[in-house]
Coordinates of C-alpha atoms in Angstrom, one line a residue:
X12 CA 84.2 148.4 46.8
X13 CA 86.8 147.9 49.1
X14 CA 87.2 144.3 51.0
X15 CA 89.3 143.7 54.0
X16 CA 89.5 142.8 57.6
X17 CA 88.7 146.6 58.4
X18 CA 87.8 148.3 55.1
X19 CA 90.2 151.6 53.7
X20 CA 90.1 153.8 50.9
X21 CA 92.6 156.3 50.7
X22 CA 94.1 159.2 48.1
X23 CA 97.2 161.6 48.0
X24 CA 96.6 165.2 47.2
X25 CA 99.3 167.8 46.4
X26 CA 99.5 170.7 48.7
X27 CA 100.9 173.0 45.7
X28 CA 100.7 176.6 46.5
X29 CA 99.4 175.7 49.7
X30 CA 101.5 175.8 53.2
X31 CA 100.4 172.4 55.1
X32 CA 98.4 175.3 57.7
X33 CA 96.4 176.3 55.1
X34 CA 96.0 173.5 53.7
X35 CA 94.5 172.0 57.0
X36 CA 92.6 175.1 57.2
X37 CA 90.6 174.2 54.3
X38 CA 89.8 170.4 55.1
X39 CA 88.7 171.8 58.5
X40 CA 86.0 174.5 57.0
X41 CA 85.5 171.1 54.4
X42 CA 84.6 168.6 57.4
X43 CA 82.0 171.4 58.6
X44 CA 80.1 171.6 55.9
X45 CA 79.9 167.8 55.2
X46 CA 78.2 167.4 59.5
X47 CA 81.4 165.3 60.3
X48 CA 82.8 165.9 63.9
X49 CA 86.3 165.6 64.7
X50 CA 87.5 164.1 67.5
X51 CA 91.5 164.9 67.4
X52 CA 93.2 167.6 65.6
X53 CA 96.7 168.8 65.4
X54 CA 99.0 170.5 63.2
X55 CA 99.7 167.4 60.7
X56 CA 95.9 166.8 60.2
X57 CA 93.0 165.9 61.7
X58 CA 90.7 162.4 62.5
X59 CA 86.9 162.7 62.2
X60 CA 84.3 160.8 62.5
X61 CA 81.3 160.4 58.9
X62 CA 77.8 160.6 59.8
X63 CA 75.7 157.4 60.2
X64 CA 72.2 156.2 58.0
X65 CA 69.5 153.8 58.5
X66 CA 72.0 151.0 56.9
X67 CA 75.5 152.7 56.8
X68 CA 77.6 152.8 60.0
X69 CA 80.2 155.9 60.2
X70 CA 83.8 155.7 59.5
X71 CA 86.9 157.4 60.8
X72 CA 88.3 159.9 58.3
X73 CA 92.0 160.7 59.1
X74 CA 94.1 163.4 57.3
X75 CA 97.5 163.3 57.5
X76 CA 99.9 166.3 56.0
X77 CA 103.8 165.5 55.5
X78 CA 105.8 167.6 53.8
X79 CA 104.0 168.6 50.2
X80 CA 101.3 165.9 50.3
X81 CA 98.4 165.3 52.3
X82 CA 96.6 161.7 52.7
X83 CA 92.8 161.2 53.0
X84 CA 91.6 158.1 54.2
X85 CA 88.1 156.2 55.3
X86 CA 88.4 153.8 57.8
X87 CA 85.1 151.8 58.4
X88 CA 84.7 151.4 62.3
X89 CA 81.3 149.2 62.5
X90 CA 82.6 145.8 61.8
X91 CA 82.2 145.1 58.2
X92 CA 84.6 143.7 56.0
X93 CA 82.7 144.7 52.8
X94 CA 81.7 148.8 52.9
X95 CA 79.8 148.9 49.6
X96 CA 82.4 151.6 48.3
X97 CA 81.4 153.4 51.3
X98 CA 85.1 154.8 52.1
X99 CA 85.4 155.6 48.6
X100 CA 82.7 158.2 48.4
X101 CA 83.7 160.0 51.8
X102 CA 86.9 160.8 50.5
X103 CA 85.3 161.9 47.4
X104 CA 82.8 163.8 49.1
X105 CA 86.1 165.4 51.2
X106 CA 87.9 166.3 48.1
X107 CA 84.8 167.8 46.7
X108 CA 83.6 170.0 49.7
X109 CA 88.0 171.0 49.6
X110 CA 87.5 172.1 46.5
X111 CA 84.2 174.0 47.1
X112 CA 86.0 175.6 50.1
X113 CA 89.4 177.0 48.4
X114 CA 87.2 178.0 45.4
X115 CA 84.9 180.3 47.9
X116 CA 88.0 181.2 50.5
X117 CA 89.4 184.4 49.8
X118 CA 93.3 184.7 51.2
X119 CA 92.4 187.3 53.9
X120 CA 90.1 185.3 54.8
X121 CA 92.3 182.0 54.7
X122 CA 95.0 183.9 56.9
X123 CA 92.7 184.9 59.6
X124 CA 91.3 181.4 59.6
X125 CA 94.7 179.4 59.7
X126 CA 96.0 181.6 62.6
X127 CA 92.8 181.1 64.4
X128 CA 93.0 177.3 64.1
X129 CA 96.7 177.6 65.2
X130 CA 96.3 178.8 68.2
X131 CA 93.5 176.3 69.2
X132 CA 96.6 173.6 68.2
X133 CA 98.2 172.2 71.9
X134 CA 101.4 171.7 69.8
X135 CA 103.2 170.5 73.1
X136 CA 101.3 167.5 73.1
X137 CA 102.2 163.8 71.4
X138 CA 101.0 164.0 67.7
X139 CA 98.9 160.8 67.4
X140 CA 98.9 161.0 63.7
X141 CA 102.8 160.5 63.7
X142 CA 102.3 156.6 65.2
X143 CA 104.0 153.8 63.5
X144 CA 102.3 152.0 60.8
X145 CA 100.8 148.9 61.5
X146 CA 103.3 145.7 62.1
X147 CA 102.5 142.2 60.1
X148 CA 101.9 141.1 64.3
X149 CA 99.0 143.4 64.4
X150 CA 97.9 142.0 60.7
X151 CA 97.7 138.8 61.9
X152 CA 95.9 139.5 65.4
X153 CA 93.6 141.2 62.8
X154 CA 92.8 138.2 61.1
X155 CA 91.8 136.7 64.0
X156 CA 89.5 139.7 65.0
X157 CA 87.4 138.0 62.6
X158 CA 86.4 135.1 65.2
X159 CA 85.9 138.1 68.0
X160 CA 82.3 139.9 68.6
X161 CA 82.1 143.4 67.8
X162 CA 79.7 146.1 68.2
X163 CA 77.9 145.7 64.4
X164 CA 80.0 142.1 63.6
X165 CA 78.7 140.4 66.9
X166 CA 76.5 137.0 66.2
X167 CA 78.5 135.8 63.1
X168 CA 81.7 135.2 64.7
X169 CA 80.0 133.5 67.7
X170 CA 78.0 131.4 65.4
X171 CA 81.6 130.4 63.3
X172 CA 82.7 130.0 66.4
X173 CA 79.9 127.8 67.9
X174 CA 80.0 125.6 64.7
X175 CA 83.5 124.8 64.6
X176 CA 83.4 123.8 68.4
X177 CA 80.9 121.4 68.0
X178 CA 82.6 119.9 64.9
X179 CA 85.7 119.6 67.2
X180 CA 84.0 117.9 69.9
X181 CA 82.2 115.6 67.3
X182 CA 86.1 114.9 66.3
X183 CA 87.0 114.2 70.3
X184 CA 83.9 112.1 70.7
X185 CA 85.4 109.6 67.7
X186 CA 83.7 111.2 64.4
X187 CA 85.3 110.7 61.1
X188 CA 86.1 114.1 60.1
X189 CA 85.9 113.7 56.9
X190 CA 83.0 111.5 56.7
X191 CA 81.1 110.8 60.2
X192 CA 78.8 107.6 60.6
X193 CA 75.0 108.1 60.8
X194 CA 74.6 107.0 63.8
X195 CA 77.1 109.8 65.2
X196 CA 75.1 112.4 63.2
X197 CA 71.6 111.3 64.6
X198 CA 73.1 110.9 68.1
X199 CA 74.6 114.9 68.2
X200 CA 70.8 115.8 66.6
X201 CA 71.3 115.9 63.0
X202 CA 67.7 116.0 60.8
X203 CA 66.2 112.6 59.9
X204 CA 62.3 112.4 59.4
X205 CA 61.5 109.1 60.6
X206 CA 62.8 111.1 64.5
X207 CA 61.0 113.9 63.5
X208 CA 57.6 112.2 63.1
X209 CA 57.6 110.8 66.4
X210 CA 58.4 114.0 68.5
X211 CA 62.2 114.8 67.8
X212 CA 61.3 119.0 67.1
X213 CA 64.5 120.1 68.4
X214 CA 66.7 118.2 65.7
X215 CA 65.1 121.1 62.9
X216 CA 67.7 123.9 64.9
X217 CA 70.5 121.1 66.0
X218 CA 70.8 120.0 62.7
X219 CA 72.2 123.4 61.7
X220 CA 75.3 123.2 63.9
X221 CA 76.4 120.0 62.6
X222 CA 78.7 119.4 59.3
X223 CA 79.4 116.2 57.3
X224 CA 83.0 116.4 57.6
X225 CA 85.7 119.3 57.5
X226 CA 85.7 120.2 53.9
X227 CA 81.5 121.3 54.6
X228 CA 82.8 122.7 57.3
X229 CA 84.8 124.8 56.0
X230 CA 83.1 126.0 53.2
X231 CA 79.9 126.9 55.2
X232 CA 82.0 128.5 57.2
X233 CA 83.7 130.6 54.7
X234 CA 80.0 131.5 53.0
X235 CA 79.1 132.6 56.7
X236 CA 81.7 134.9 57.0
X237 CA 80.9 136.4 53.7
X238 CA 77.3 136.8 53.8
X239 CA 77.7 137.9 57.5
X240 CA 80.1 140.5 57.4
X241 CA 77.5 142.0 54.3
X242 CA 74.4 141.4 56.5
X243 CA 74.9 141.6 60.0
X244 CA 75.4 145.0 60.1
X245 CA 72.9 145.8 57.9
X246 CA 70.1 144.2 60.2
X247 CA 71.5 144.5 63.6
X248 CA 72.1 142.0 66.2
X249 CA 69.1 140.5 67.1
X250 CA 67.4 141.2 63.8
X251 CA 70.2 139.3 61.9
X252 CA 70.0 136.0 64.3
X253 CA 66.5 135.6 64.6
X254 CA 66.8 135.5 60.3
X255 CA 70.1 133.1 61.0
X256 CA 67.1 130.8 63.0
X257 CA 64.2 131.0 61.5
X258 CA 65.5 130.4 58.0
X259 CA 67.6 127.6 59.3
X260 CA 64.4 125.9 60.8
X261 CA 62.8 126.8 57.4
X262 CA 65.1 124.8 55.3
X263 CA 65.3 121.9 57.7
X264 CA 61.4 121.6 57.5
X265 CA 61.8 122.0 53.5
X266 CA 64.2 118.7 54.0
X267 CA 62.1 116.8 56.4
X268 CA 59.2 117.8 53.6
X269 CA 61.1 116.1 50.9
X270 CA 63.3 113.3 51.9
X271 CA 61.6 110.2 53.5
X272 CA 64.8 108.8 55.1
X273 CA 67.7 110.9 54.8
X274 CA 69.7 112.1 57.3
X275 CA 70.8 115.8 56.9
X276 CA 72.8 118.4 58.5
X277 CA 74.8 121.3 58.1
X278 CA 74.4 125.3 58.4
X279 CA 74.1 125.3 55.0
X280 CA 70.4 125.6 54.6
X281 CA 70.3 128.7 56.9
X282 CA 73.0 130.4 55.2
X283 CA 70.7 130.2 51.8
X284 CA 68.6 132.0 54.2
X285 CA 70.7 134.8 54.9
X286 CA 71.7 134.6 51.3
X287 CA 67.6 135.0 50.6
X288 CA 67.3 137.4 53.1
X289 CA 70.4 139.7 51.4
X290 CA 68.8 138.9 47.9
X291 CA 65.3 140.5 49.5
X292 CA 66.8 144.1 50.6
X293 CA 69.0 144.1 47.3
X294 CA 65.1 144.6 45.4
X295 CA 64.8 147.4 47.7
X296 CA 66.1 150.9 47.6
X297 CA 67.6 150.1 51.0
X298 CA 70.9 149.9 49.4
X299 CA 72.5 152.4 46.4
X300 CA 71.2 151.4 43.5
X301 CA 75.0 151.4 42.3
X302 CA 76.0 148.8 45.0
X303 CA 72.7 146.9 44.3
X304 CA 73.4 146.1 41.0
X305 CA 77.1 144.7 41.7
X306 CA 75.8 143.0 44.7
X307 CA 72.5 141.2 42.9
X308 CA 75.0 140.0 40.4
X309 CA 77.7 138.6 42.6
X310 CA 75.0 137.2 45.1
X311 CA 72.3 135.7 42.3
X312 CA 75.5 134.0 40.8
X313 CA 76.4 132.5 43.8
X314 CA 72.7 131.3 44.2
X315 CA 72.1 130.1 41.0
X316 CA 75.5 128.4 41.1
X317 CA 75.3 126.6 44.4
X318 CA 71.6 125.6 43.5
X319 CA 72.9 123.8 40.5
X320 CA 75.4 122.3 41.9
X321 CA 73.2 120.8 44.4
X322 CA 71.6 118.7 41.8
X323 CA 74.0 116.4 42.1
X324 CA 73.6 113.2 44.5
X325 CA 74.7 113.8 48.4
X326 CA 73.4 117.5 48.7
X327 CA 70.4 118.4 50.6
X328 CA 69.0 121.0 47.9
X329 CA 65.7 120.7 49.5
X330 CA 67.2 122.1 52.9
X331 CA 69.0 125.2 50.1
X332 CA 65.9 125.9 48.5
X333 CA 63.8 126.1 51.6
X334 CA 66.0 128.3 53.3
X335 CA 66.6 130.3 50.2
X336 CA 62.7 131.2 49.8
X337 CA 61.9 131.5 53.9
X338 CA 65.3 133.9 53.4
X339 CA 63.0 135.9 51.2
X340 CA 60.0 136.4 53.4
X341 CA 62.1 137.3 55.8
X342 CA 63.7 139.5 54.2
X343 CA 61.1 141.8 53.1
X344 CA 59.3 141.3 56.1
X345 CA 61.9 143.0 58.1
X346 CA 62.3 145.8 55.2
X347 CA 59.8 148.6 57.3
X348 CA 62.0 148.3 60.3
X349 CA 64.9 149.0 58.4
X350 CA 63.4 152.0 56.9
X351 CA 62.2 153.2 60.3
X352 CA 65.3 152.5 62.9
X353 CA 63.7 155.3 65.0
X354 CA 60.8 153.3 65.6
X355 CA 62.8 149.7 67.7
X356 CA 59.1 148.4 68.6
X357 CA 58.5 147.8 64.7
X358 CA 61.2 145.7 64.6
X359 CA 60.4 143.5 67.7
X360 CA 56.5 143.2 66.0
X361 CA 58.4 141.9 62.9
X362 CA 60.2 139.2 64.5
X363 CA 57.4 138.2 67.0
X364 CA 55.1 138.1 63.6
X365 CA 57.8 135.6 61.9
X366 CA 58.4 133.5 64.6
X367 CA 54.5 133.0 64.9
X368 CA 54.4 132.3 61.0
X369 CA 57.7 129.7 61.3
X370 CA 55.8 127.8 64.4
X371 CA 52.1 127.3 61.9
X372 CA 54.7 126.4 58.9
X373 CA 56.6 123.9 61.3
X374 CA 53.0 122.6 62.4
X375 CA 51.2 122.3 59.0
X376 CA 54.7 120.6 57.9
X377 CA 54.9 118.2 60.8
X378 CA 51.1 117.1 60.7
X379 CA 51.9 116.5 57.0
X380 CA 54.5 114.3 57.1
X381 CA 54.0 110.3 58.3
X382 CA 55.6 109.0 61.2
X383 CA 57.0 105.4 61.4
X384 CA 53.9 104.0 63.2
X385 CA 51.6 104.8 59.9
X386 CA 54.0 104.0 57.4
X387 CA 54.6 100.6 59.0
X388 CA 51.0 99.6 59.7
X389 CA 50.9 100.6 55.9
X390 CA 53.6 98.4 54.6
X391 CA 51.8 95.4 56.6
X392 CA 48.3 95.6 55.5
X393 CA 49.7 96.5 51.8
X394 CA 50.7 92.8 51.8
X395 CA 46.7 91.6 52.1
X396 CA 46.4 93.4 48.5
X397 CA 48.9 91.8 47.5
X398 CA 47.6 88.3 48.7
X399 CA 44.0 89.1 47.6
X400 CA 45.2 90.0 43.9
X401 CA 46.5 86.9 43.5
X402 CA 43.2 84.9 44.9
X403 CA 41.4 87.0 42.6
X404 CA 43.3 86.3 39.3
X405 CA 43.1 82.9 39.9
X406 CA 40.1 82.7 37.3
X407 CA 42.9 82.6 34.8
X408 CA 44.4 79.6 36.1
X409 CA 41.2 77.7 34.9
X410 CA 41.6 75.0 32.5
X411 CA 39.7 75.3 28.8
X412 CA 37.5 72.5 29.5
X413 CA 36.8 73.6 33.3
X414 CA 32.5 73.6 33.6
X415 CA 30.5 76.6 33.6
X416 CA 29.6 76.6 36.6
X417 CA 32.9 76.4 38.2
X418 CA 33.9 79.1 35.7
X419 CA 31.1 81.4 36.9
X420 CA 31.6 81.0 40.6
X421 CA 35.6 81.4 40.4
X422 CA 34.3 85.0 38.2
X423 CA 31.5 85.9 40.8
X424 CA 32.1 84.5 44.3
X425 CA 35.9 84.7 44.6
X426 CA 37.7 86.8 41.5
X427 CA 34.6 89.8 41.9
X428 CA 34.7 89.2 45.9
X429 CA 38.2 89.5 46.3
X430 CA 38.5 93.0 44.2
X431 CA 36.1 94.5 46.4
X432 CA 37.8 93.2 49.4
X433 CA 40.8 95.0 48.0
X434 CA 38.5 98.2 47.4
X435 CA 37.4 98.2 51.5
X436 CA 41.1 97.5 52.2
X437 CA 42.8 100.8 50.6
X438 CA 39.2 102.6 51.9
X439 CA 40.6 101.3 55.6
X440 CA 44.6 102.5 54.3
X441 CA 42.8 106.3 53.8
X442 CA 42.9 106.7 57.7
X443 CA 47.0 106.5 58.2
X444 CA 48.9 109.4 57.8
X445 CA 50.7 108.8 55.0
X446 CA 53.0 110.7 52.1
X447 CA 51.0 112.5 49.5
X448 CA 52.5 109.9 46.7
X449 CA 51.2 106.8 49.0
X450 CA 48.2 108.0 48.7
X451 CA 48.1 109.2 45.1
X452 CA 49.2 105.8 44.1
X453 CA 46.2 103.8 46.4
X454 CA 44.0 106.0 44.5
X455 CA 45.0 104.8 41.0
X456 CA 45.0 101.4 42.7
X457 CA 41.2 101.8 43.6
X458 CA 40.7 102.4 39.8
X459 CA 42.8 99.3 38.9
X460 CA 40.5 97.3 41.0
X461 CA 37.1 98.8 39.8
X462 CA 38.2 98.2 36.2
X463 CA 39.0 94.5 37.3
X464 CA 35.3 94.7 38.4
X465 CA 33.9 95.9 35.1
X466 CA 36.1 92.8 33.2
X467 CA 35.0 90.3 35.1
X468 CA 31.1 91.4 35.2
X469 CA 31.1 91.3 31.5
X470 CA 33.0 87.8 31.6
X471 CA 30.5 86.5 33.4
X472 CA 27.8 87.2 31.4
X473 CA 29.8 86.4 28.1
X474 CA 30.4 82.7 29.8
X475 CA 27.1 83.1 31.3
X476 CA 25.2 83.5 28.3
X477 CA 27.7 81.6 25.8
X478 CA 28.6 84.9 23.6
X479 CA 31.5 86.5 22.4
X480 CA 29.2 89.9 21.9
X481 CA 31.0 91.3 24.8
X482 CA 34.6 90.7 23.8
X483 CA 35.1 94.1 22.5
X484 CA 34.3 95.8 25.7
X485 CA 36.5 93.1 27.7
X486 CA 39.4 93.8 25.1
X487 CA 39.3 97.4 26.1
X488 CA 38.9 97.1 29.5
X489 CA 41.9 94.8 29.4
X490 CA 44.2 97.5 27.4
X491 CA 43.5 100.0 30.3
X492 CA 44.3 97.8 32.6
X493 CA 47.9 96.7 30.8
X494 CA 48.3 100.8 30.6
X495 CA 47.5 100.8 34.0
X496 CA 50.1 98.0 35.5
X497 CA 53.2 99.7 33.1
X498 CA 52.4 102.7 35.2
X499 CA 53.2 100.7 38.3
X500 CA 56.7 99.7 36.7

């Protein structure tokens, strides 16, 4: 599989008995049969032009004849820096359909055949095949070529490009680059649930622009590139940045979800999503099985590695794994468009249809999550319980000689009271929006206080009616209570 700015494969073949006419005579007949056009042809070789797929873009096949050798290359042309061997199997497929051609030839044949391309040759005219070969100047401009937007390479360079402008504006405006304050994060829109909650929609895109110093930067940046140049041209413009998006509002919703006061940013979550998304058309038969296999290796690695690493403290792996699995949907979601390019309205359905999905998941996930309002109110009444519980174990204060009757009203009017006052209160906490452990935990609460109930009813009546016949039950109760409060620990 070959890697570079502008993907290459290329072989030598020996002319041997063949004069460099004949010889070009052969690969011409050989380009015919495999539907390639060619678009400049003189008497040193030829440059041709592969025919296109659903996923694969063409690339520019040059032959070249000097002296006793001939070179074949493949030159992608659609912007990718990774062609999936590509280049390698259109020369093969050259040298193959040579061979097939010289073996079926015969040398009348051949003669009448060279002569006629001959005099089609304008041999007066500049050989373009005889240019010089590329300078280390043009090498470097090539490297920058990366940050340029081409016809199938168009949205990733512009959103490299976008990112690492904001990061050095952040650096302008005073940021740390290596470790920016909070407050400069949640001032250029980074993600933060407590904002969130109270109306702050936009910061689930913003957030995905922003990076928490220059080594992030950089390696989202990098990952970017990678996954880009694999996937852009795959999907297509618009296709590829609606995924870039949707997956990036995906994992910021997955973060706002899970953390109740962090403050998160970074294109990282979206790039799990184009990482998903990838993952999704490598199940598929979209790509050759051959590359598939490499490619679900070196991808799920990558994954599974990253993912990992995440566990440790200071990485939002909520934000990876939500883009990651939105990466999916979307991913085979846009697979029938993919397998039907002649049909553009399927794809536009597709991405109307996600975007419509993404807006109900941002919706459900808002409504879900608490705002400060509730939490606070919360926090505020919480401290009644707290006040209550203490009034009500106050039968335990008693002295051993207190009288009955003192014992029986501190049991019934305020220890029995005072539980069910706590009872109404977490029935009054039900109606705030609050976190799905908040509530989880006022529900185990609830059962604390009936329990407390059930003890002091049967304490009564043992004081009451002067007997120890219900110290069993009391014992019990008591030993799910003690469970009950190490739970709370």
């Amino acid at each position: 599989m070959a890697i570079g700015i502008t993907p290459k494969y290329q072989e030598e073949i020996p002319l041997h008995a063949l004069t460099a006419q004949e010889f070009l005579t052969i690969a011409t007949e050989a380009v015919a049969r495999l539907s390639w056009s060619i678009h400049y042809q003189s008497a040193s070789g030829f440059i041709a032009q592969s025919s296109t797929s659903a996923i694969n873009s063409s690339s520019e096949i040059k032959l070249i004849i000097e002296e006793q050798t001939a070179t074949i290359s493949s030159e992608s042309t659609g912007g990718e820096m990774i062609d999936f061997n590509k280049n390698k199997k259109n020369v093969q497929a050259f040298l193959a359909a040579f061979d097939t051609v010289q073996a079926e030839i015969s040398p009348d044949e051949l003669s009448v055949k060279s002569q006629e391309l001959h005099n089609s040759l304008d041999l007066s005219a500049a050989d373009l095949l005889k240019v010089p070969a590329e300078s280390a100047t043009q090498k470097v401009k090539n490297f920058f070529s990366l940050f340029i937007p081409k016809r199938n390479f168009f949205f990733t360079p512009i959103l490299v490009n976008l990112n690492i402008l904001i990061f050095i504006l952040m650096a302008i405006g005073g940021a740390d680059i290596f470790s920016p304050s909070s407050e400069i994060l949640i001032n250029w829109g980074a993600n933060f649930r407590p904002l969130i909650s109270i109306g702050q929609y936009w910061r689930l895109i913003t957030n995905c622009f922003l990076h928490i110093g220059i080594l992030h930067l950089l390696f989202n940046m990098y990952a970017l590139l990678y996954v880009g140049v694999l996937l852009e041209p795959m999907l297509g413009k618009s296709k590829f940045i609606a995924a870039y998006l949707l997956t990036g509002i995906g994992a910021s919703l997955a973060s706002t979800w899970w953390h109740e006061q962090t403050i998160s940013a970074g294109a990282s979550g979206a790039i799990f999503g184009l990482y998903g998304v990838f993952l999704a058309l490598l199940t598929t038969d979209l790509i050759e099985k051959e590359t598939r296999k490499e490619l679900l290796t070196s991808i799920g690695i990558f994954v599974v590695y990253n993912l990992a690493y995440g566990m440790k403290g200071g990485i939002d792996n909520a934000a990876h794994i939500g883009g990651l699995v939105s990466g999916l949907v979307i991913g085979y979601a846009l697979t029938p468009s993919l397998r039907n390019p002649e049909k553009p309205s399927l794809g536009i359905v597709s991405i109307a249809a996600l975007c419509i999905l993404m807006l109900f998941s941002s919706f459900g996930v808002i409504k879900s999550i608490p705002n400060t309002e509730s939490l606070t109110t919360y926090d505020k009444r919480f401290e009644r319980f707290k006040t209550l519980e203490t009034m009500a174990l106050d039968v335990y204060t008693l002295k051993a000689d207190a009288k009955k009757e003192d014992v029986l009203y501190e049991i019934r009017d305020r220890g029995i009271y005072y539980w069910n006052e706590n009872i109404s209160l977490l029935d009054s906490l039900e109606q705030l929006n609050l976190p799905p452990f908040v509530r989880e935990r006022d529900k185990t609460l609830k059962e604390y206080c009936n329990l407390r109930i059930k003890a002091y009813e049967l304490m009564y009546k043992a004081v009451d009616e002067n007997s120890h016949k219900y110290d069993a039950d009391i014992a019990k109760i008591n030993k799910q209570i003690e469970s009950m409060l190490k739970s709370f620990e």
